[in-house]
Each structure stands twice: as structure tokens, then as C-alpha cells.
Short mmCIF file of C-alpha atoms and ligand atoms in Angstrom, two decimals:
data_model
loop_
_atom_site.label_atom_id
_atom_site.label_comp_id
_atom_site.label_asym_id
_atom_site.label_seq_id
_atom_site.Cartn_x
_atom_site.Cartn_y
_atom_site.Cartn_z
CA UNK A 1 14.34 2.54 -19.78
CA UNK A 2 13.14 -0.74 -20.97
CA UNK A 3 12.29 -3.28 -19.19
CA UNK A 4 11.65 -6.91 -20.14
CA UNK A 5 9.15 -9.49 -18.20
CA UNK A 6 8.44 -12.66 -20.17
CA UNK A 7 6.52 -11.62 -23.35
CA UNK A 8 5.71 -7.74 -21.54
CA UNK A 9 7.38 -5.00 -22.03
CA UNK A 10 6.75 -1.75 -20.42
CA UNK A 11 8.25 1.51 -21.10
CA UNK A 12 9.14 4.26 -18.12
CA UNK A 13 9.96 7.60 -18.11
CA UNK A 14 13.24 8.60 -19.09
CA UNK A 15 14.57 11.06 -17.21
CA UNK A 16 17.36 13.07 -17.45
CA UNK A 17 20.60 12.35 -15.39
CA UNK A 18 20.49 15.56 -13.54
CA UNK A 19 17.05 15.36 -12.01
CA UNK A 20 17.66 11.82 -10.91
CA UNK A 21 19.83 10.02 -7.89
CA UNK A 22 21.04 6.79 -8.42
CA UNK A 23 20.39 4.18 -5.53
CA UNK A 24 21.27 0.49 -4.56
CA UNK A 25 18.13 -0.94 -3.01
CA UNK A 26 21.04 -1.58 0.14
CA UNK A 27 21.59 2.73 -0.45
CA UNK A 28 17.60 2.78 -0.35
CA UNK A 29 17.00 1.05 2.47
CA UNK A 30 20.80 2.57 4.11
CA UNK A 31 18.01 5.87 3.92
CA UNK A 32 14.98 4.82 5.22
CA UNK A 33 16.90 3.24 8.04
CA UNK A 34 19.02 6.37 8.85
CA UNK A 35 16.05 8.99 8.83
CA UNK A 36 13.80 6.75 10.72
CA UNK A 37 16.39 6.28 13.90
CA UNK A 38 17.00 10.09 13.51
CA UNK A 39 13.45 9.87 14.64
CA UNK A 40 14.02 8.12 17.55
CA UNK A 41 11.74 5.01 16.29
CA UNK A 42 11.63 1.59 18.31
CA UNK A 43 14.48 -0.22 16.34
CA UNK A 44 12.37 -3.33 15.49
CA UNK A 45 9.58 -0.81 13.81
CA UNK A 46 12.69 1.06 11.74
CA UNK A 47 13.70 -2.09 10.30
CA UNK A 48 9.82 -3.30 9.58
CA UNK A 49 9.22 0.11 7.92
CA UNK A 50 12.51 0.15 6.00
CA UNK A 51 11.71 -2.92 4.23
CA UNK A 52 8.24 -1.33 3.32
CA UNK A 53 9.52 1.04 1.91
CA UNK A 54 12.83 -0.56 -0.40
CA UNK A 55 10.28 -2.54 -1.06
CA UNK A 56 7.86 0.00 -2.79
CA UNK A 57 10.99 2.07 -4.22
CA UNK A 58 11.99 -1.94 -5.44
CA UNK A 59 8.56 -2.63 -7.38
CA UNK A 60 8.63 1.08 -8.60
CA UNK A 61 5.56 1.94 -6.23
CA UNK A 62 6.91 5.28 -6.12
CA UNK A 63 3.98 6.70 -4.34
CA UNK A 64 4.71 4.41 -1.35
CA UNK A 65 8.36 3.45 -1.20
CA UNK A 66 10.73 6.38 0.17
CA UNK A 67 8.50 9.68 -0.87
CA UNK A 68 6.43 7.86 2.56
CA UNK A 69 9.49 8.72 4.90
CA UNK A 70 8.15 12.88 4.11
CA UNK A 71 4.45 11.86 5.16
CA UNK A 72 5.60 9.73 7.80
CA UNK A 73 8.05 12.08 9.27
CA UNK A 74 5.02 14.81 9.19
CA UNK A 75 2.85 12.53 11.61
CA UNK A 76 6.25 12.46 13.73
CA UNK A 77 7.02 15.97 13.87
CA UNK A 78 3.43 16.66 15.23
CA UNK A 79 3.56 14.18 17.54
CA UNK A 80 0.80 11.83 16.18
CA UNK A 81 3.11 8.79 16.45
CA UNK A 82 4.07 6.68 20.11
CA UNK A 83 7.36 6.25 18.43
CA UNK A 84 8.24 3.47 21.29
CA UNK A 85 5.32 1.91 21.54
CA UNK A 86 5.60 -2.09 20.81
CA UNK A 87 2.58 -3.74 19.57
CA UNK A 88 0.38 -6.12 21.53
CA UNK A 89 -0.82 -9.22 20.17
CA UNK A 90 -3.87 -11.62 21.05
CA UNK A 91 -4.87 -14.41 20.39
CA UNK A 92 -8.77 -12.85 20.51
CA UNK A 93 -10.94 -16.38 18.61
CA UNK A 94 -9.06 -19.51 17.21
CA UNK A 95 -9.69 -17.85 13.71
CA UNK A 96 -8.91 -14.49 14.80
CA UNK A 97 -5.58 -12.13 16.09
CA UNK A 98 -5.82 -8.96 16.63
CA UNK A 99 -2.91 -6.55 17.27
CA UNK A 100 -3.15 -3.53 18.49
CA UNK A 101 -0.58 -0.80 17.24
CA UNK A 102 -0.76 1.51 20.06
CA UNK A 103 -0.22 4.62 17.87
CA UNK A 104 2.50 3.50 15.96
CA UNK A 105 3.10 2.33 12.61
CA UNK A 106 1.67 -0.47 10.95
CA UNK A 107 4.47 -2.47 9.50
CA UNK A 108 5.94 -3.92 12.61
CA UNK A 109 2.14 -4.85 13.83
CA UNK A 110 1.75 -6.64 10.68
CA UNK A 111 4.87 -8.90 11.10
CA UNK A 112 4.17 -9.57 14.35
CA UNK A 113 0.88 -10.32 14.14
CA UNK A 114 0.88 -12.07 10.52
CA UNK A 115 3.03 -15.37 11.92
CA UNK A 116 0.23 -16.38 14.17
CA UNK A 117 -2.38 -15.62 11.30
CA UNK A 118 -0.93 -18.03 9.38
CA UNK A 119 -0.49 -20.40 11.86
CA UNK A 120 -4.24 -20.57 12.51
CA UNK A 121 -5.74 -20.15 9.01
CA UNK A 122 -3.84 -23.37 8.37
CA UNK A 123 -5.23 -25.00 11.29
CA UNK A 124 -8.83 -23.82 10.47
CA UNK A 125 -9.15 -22.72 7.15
CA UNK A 126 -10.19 -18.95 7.27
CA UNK A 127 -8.22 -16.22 9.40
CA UNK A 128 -8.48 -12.96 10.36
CA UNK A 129 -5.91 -10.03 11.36
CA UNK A 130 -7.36 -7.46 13.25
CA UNK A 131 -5.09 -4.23 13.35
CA UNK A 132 -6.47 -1.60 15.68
CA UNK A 133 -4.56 1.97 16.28
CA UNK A 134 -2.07 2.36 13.46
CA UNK A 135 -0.56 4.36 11.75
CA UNK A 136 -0.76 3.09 8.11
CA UNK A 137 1.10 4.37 5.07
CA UNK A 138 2.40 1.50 3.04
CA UNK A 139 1.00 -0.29 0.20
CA UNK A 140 -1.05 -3.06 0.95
CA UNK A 141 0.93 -5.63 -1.78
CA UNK A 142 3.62 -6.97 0.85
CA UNK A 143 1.28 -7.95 3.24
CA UNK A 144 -0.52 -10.14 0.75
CA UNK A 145 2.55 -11.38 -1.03
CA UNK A 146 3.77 -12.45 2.71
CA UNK A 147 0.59 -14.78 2.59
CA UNK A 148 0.70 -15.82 -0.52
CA UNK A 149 4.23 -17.08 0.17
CA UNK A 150 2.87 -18.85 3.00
CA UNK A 151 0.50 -20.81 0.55
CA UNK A 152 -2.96 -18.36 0.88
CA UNK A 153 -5.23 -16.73 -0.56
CA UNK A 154 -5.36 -13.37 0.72
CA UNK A 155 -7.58 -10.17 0.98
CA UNK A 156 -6.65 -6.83 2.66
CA UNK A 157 -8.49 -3.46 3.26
CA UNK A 158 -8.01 -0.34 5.19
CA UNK A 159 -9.73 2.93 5.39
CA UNK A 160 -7.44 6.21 5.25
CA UNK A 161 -7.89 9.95 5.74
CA UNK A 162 -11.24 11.62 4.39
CA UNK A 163 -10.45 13.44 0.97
CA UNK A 164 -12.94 11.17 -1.91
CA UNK A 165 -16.34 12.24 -2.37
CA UNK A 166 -18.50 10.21 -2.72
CA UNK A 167 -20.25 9.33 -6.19
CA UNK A 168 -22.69 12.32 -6.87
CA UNK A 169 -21.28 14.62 -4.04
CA UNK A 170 -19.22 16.94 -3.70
CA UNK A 171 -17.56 16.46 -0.10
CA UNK A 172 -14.79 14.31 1.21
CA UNK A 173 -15.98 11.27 3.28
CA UNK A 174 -14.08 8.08 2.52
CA UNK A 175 -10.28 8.25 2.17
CA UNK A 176 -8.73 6.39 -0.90
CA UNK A 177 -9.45 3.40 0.98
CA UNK A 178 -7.06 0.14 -0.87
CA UNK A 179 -8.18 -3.19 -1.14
CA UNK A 180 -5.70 -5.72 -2.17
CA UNK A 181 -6.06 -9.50 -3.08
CA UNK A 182 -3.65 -12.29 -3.62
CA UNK A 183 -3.62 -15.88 -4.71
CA UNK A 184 -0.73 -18.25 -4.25
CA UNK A 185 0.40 -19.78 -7.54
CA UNK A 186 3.10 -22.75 -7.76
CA UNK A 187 5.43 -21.47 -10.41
CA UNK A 188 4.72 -18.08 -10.79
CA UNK A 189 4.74 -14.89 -8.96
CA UNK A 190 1.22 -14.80 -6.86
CA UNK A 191 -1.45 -12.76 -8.78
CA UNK A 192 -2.13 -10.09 -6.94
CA UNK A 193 -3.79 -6.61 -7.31
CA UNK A 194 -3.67 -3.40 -4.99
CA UNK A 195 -5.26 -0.24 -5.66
CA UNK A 196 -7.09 2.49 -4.43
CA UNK A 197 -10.69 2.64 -4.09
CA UNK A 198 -10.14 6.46 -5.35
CA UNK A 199 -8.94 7.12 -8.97
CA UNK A 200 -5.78 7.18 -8.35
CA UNK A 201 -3.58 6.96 -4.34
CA UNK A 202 -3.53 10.49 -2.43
CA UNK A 203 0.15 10.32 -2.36
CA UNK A 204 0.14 9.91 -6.18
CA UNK A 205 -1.38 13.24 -6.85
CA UNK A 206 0.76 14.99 -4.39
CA UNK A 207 4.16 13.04 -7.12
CA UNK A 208 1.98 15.25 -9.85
CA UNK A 209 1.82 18.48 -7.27
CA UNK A 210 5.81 18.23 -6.36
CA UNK A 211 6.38 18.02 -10.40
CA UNK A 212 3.81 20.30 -12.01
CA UNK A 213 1.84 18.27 -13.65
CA UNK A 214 -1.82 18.44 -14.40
CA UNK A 215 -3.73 15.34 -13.43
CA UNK A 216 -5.80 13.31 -15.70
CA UNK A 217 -9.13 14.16 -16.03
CA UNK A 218 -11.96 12.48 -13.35
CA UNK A 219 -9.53 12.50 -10.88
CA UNK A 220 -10.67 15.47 -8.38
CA UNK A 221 -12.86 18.14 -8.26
CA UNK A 222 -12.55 21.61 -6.23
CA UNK A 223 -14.15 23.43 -3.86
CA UNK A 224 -17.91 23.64 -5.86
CA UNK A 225 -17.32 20.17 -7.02
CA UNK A 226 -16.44 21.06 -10.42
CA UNK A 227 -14.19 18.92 -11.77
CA UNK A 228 -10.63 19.96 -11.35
CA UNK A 229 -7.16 19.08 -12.85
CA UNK A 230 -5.00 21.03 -10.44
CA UNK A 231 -3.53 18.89 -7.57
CA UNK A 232 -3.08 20.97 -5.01
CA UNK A 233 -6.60 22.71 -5.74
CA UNK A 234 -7.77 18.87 -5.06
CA UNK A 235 -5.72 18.41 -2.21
CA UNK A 236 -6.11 21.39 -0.40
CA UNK A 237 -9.82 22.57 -1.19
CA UNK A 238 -11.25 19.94 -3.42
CA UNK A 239 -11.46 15.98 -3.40
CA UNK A 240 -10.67 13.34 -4.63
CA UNK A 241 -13.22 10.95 -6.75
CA UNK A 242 -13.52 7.59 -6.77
CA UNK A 243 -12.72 5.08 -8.94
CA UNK A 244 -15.57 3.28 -11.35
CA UNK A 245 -18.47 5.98 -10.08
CA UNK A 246 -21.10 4.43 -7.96
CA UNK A 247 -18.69 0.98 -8.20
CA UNK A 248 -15.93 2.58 -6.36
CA UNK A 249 -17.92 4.50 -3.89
CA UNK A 250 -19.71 1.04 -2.56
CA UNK A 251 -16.46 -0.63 -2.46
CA UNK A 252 -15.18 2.52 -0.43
CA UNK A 253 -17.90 2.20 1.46
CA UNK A 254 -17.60 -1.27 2.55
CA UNK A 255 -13.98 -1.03 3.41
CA UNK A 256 -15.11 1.64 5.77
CA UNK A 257 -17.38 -0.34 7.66
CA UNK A 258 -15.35 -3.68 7.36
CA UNK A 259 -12.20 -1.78 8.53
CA UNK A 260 -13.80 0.65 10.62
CA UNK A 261 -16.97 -0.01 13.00
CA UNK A 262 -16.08 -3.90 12.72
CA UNK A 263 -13.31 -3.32 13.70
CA UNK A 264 -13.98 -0.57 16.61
CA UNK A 265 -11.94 1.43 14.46
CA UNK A 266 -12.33 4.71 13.08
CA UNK A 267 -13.85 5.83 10.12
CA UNK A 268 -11.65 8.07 7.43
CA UNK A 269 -13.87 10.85 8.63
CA UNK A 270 -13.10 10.05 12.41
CA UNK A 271 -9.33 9.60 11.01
CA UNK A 272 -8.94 12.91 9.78
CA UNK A 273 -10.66 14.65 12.34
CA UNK A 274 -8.61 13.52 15.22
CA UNK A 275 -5.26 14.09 13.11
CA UNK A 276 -6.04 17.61 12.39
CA UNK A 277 -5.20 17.59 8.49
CA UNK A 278 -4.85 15.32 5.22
CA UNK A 279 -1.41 14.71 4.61
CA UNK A 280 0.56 13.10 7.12
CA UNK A 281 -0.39 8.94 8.51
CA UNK A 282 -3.82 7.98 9.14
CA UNK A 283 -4.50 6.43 12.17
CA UNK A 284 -7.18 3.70 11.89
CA UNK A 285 -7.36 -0.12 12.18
CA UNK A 286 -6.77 -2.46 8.70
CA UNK A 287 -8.68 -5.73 8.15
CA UNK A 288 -6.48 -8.68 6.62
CA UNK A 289 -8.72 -11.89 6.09
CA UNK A 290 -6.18 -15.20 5.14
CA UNK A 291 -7.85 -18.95 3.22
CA UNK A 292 -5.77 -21.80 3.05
CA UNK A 293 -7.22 -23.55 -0.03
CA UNK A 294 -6.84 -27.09 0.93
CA UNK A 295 -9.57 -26.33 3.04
CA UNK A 296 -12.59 -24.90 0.37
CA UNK A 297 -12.82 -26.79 -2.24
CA UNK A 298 -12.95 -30.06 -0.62
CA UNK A 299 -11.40 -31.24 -4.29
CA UNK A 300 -7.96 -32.21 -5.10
CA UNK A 301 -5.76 -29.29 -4.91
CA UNK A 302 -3.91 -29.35 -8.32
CA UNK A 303 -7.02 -29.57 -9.89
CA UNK A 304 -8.18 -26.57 -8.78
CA UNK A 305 -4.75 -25.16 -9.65
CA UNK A 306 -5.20 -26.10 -12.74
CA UNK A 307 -8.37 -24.25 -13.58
CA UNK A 308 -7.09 -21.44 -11.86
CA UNK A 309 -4.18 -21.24 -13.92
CA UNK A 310 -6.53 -22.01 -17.02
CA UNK A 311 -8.02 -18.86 -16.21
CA UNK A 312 -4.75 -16.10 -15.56
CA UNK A 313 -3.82 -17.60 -19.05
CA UNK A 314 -7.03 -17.06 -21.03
CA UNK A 315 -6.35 -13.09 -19.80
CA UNK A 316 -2.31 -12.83 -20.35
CA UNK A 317 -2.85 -15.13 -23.25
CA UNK A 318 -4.40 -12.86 -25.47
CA UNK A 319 -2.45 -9.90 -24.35
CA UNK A 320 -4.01 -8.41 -21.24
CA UNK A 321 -1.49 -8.13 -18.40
CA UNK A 322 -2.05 -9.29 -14.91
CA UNK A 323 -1.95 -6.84 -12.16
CA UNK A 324 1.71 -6.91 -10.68
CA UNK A 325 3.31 -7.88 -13.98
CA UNK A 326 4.80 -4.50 -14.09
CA UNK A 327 5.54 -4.63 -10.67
CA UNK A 328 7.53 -7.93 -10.91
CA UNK A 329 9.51 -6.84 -14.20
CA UNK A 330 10.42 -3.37 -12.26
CA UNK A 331 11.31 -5.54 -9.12
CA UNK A 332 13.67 -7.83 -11.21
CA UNK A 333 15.41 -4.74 -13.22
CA UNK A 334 15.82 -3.06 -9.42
CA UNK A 335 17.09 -5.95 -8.01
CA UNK A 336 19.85 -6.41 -11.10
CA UNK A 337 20.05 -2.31 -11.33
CA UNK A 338 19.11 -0.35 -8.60
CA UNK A 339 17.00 2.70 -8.85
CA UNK A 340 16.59 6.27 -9.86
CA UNK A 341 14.84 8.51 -7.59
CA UNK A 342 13.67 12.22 -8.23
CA UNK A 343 17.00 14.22 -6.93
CA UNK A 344 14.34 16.94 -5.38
CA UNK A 345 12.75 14.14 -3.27
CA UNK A 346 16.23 12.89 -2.39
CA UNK A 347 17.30 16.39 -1.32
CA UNK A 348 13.61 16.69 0.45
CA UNK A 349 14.63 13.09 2.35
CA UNK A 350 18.09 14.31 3.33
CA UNK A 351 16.49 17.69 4.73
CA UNK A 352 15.11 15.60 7.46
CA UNK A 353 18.01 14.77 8.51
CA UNK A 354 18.07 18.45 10.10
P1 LIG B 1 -3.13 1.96 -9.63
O1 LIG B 1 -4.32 2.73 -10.09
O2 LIG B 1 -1.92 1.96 -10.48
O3 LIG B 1 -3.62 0.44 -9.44
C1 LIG B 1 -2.75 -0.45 -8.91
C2 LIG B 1 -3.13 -1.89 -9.23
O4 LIG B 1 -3.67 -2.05 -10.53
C3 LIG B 1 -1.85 -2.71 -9.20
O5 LIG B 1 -2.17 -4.02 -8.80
C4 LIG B 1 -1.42 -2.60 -10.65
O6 LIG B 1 -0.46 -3.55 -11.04
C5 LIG B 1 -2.73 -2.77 -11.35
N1 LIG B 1 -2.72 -2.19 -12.70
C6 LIG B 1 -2.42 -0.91 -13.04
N2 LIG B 1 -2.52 -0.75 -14.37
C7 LIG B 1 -2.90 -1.95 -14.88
C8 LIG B 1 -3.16 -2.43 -16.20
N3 LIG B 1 -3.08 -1.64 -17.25
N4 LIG B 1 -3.52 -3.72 -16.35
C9 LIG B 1 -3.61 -4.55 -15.28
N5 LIG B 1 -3.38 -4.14 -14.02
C10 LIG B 1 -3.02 -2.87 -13.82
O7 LIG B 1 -2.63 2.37 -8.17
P2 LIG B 1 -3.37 3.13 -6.98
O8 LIG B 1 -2.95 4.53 -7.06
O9 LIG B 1 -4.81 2.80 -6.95
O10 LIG B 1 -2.66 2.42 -5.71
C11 LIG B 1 -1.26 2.45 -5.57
C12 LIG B 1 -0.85 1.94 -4.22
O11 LIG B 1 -1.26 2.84 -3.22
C13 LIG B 1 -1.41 0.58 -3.79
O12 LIG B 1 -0.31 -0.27 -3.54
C14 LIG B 1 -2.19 0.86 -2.53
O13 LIG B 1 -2.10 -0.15 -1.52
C15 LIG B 1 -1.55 2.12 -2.04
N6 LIG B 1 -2.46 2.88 -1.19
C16 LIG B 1 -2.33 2.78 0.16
C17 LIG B 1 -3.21 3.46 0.99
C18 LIG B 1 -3.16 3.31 2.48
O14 LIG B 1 -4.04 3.83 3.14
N7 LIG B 1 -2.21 2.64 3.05
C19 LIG B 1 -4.26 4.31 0.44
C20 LIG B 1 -4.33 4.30 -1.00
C21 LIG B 1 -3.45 3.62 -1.78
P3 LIG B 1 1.08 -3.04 -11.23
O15 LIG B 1 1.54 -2.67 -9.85
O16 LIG B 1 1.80 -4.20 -11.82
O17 LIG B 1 1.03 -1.86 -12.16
O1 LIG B 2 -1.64 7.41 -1.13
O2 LIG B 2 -3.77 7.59 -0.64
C1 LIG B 2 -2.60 7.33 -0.34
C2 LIG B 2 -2.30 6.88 1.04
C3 LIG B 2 -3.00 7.13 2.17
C4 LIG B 2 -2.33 6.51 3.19
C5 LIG B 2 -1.24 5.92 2.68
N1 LIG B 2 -1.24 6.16 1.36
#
């Protein structure tokens, strides 16, 4: 499939019609919505993590749009989750909310507690959104694209589960630990990026485990810290690296402590010990810092659009893509199309239906 986004083009997989399902994003999110009630999850946190996730299947985030529902539905089954718990929100600091999750998931904390985040950063300028005791699974992308509709700038971090050494060890001590950013941009989509501090997201090596493939070198070592290409070696024995060396493992670092201690939150270490195993939800608090621009600069706002702009078209101008150009292309051609999923995920989904 081709699919077409301004002057891009990007190229995905082809895959055959058997090993594929076919999906509306309404069918998509028909699913999400039907196995999270079979859970017997507060209504208003279905629908919050339903649109997370036909989201993610939407922008072809496969890692994090319906394969979550099996990782989610793990934390459930071992009774990690307070499936009716509603969050609380307060108003902590006329800069600063902070919601605790109460052992749930983190979508439904984030819309709650996002309105009155935005509400203050554009009353004072800078904001903060303190979540404490989630569960988090999702990408971090449509929290920052919610503030970037809202007109700000935007900058997101959580920790995860402990399984990325560190640079020059050999053990597991930060988890792949996103950071996302977003800034607001009048006629375009936002620019925005979201990745990993790791090489790669966990839940993308277990898409190479459930399909046999060998993962790209620099990804994960095993047990002796040798470097390792088999996934479930790195999942089960090994870890994971992270990205950019030394870079990757002081950005992991900081997200840690910013999303952890500052928080009163729990490391990835203190994550994973709690929960037992890798594999399922994390449970941990997530950092989300909001800046209305009209408030920085103290210039004229469209001039300061201006050079911004000046500056995403010096990179796509000679080529480069922006982060989320791919996302946005695979969002339109989902939107007009629909999507293919893996049929052994699908059959995988259905199964917890049981
Ligand atoms: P990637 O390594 O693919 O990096 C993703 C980011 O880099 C996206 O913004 C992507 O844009 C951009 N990008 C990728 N390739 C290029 C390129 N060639 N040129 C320019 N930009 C590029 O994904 P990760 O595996 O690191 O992360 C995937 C997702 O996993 C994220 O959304 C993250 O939030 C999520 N995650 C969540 C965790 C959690 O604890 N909740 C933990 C870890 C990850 P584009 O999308 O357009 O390709
Ligand atoms: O893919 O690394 C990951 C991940 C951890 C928590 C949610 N996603």
C-alpha cells in the first residue's frame, strides 16, 4: 500500500489477504469497546481507552492501538487494575493539577484532568499535569496533540516497567521511558514527536516475537549482556538498550526522576517490582508540562510563527520528514480506508472475549 501525504510518500508492508482482517476505525473501536466492558471497566474509562486505542490502530501505531487491549487485559486478569475506580482531581498550585488514577488506567485521568490544565496554562503561562497511580499503556502523541489543539506547546514523559539497561551495563533499570513534544502550528498538523527513550517501544519487539522476526541489531542484549537479536531472549532474560548510547540513557534517566520521585511516583524499577513481571501495564505517575506561547516571547505572536515555520521548512524542504508525517498520511488513508490488522492478533483479541 501506498500512501500519499503532500510531497511524502511512504511505502508499508503488503500483506497478504489471508493473514490480515479488514476493519472500519467504527469496527476498531466497536472492539476495544466490547472487550473492555467484558472487563467490567467504569464506562467513562472504556470509552477514554477506546479512543486511545482507534486512535493508535488510526495513525498506524500498531504497537499501541488494539495489540494494547492483550497487555491491558493481562494487568486485568491479575488483578492489578481498580477497574471502578474514578479519578480524583485537584486543583494542587494555580499552575499545577494533579490527578490521581487510583489504580486505573490513564486515559480517562488524562481527559479529566487535561481541561483544567489548559484552563490554567492560559491564565498563567506554564502548566503542569501531575498523574499519580496509573496504569499507563498508550502512546503519549494524543495527549500532546489534545494541547496542541488547544493552542500549546506541549511536553510529556513517563517512566514504564524496568527492562533497558543502562548505557555500559548489562541490567534492566529504566523502562523504555517516552518523551513526547508538540508545538501548535496554524495551518498545519502540530509537529510533534513521540518515542521511546529505548531503541525501539517494548511492545514493538514483542509485534517482532508474535511474527518471528529477528530484531535489528543494537536493540537488546541477553542474559551476559551480549548483544542479542532474539526477542523473546530480550524480553524474557535480556534487555532492552537504549536509544543514542549514553544520550538515551540520561534522557531515561531524567524522565525517571521528573516522572518518578517528583512526582512521589515510582521508579520503573519500583514499577516492576510491585507488578510482579514485564509485560502487562505499568503502574507509575506521568508528567505533562503545557506553555501557552503568547506568554514567552513577550513578541508579536505571528512573528514568532513565522520563524518557527521558517525553521520546519528548512528540514522538510530539503527532504527530511517531520516526525508524525507518516503518522498523519496513515491517519488520512485510515480515515478514507479503514485498516488491516494481523488476523492472529484479531483472533488473540476475540479470545478474550472467553
Ligand atoms: P519510533 O522509534 O518509531 O519513534 C517514533 C517517533 O519518531 C515518532 O514521532 C515518529 O514519527 C518519529 N520518526 C520515526 N522515524 C522517523 C524518520 N525517519 N524521520 C523523522 N521522524 C521519524 O517509535 P518508538 O518505538 O520509540 O515509540 C512508539 C510509541 O510507543 C510512542 O508513541 C510512545 O509514546 C509509545 N511508548 C509508550 C510507552 C508508555 O510507557 N506508555 C513506553 C514506550 C513507548 P511517525 O510516527 O510519523 O513515524
Ligand atoms: O511499548 O514500551 C512499550 C510500552 C510500555 C508501556 C506502554 N508501552
Amino acid at each position: 500500500m501506498t500512501l500519499l501525504s503532500g510531497a511524502y510518500v511512504y511505502e508499508y508492508q503488503v500483506r497478504s489477504m489471508s493473514d490480515t482482517v479488514h476493519l472500519s476505525l467504527d469496527e476498531v473501536q466497536a472492539l476495544a469497546l466490547r472487550v473492555l466492558r467484558h472487563h467490567g471497566i467504569i464506562e467513562a474509562q472504556v470509552q477514554a481507552m477506546a479512543r486511545v486505542m482507534t486512535a493508535g490502530e488510526r495513525d498506524h501505531c500498531h504497537s499501541h492501538g488494539l495489540f494494547r487491549l492483550l497487555t491491558c487485559s493481562q494487568s486485568l486478569r491479575e488483578g492489578k487494575v481498580a477497574r471502578d475506580a474514578l479519578p480524583t482531581v485537584e486543583h494542587r498550585s494555580p499552575a499545577l493539577v494533579a490527578v490521581d488514577a487510583q489504580c486505573n488506567f490513564s486515559p480517562l485521568a488524562f481527559e479529566l484532568g487535561s481541561e483544567l490544565l489548559i484552563e490554567k496554562t492560559r491564565s498563567v503561562g506554564l502548566g503542569a499535569l501531575v498523574i499519580n497511580n496509573c496504569l499507563h499503556f498508550s502512546a503519549l502523541w494524543p495527549e500532546v496533540e489534545r494541547l496542541t489543539q488547544a493552542g500549546l506547546c506541549a511536553l510529556i514523559m513517563t517512566p514504564s516497567h524496568a527492562c533497558v539497561a543502562p548505557a555500559g551495563g548489562k541490567h534492566a533499570v529504566f523502562g523504555t521511558n517516552p518523551i513526547a513534544f508538540g508545538w501548535p502550528r496554524a495551518n498545519a498538523h502540530p509537529y510533534v514527536f513521540d518515542f521511546a527513550t529505548s531503541a525501539i517501544a517494548r511492545g514493538e519487539i514483542d509485534l517482532y516475537r508474535r511474527s518471528g522476526r529477528t530484531l535489528p541489531e543494537g536493540w537488546g542484549i541477553d542474559e551476559h549482556g551480549a548483544p542479542c537479536t532474539d526477542a523473546a531472549t530480550v524480553l524474557q532474560r535480556g534487555a532492552m538498550l537504549t536509544f543514542g548510547g549514553y544520550k538515551g540513557s540520561a534522557l531515561a534517566t531524567m524522565i525517571e526522576l521528573m516522572a518518578g520521585p517528583l512526582l512521589g511516583d515510582l521508579t520503573s524499577a519500583e514499577s516492576v517490582a510491585i507488578d510482579g513481571r514485564p509485560g502487562g501495564a505499568p503502574r507509575h505517575g506521568e508528567l505533562i508540562l503545557a506553555f501557552d506561547p503568547r506568554f514567552f516571547s513577550g513578541r508579536d505572536p505571528p512573528t514568532d510563527q513565522a520563524s518557527a515555520e521558517a525553521l520546519l521548512q528548512a528540514i522538510s524542504g530539503q527532504g527530511a520528514r517531520l516526525p508524525s508525517e507518516r503518522r498523519y498520511a496513515a491517519r488520512a488513508h485510515s480515515i478514507a480506508h479503514g485498516v488491516d490488522i494481523a488476523a492472529a492478533l484479531h483472533r488473540d483479541i476475540l479470545a478474550l472475549l472467553d
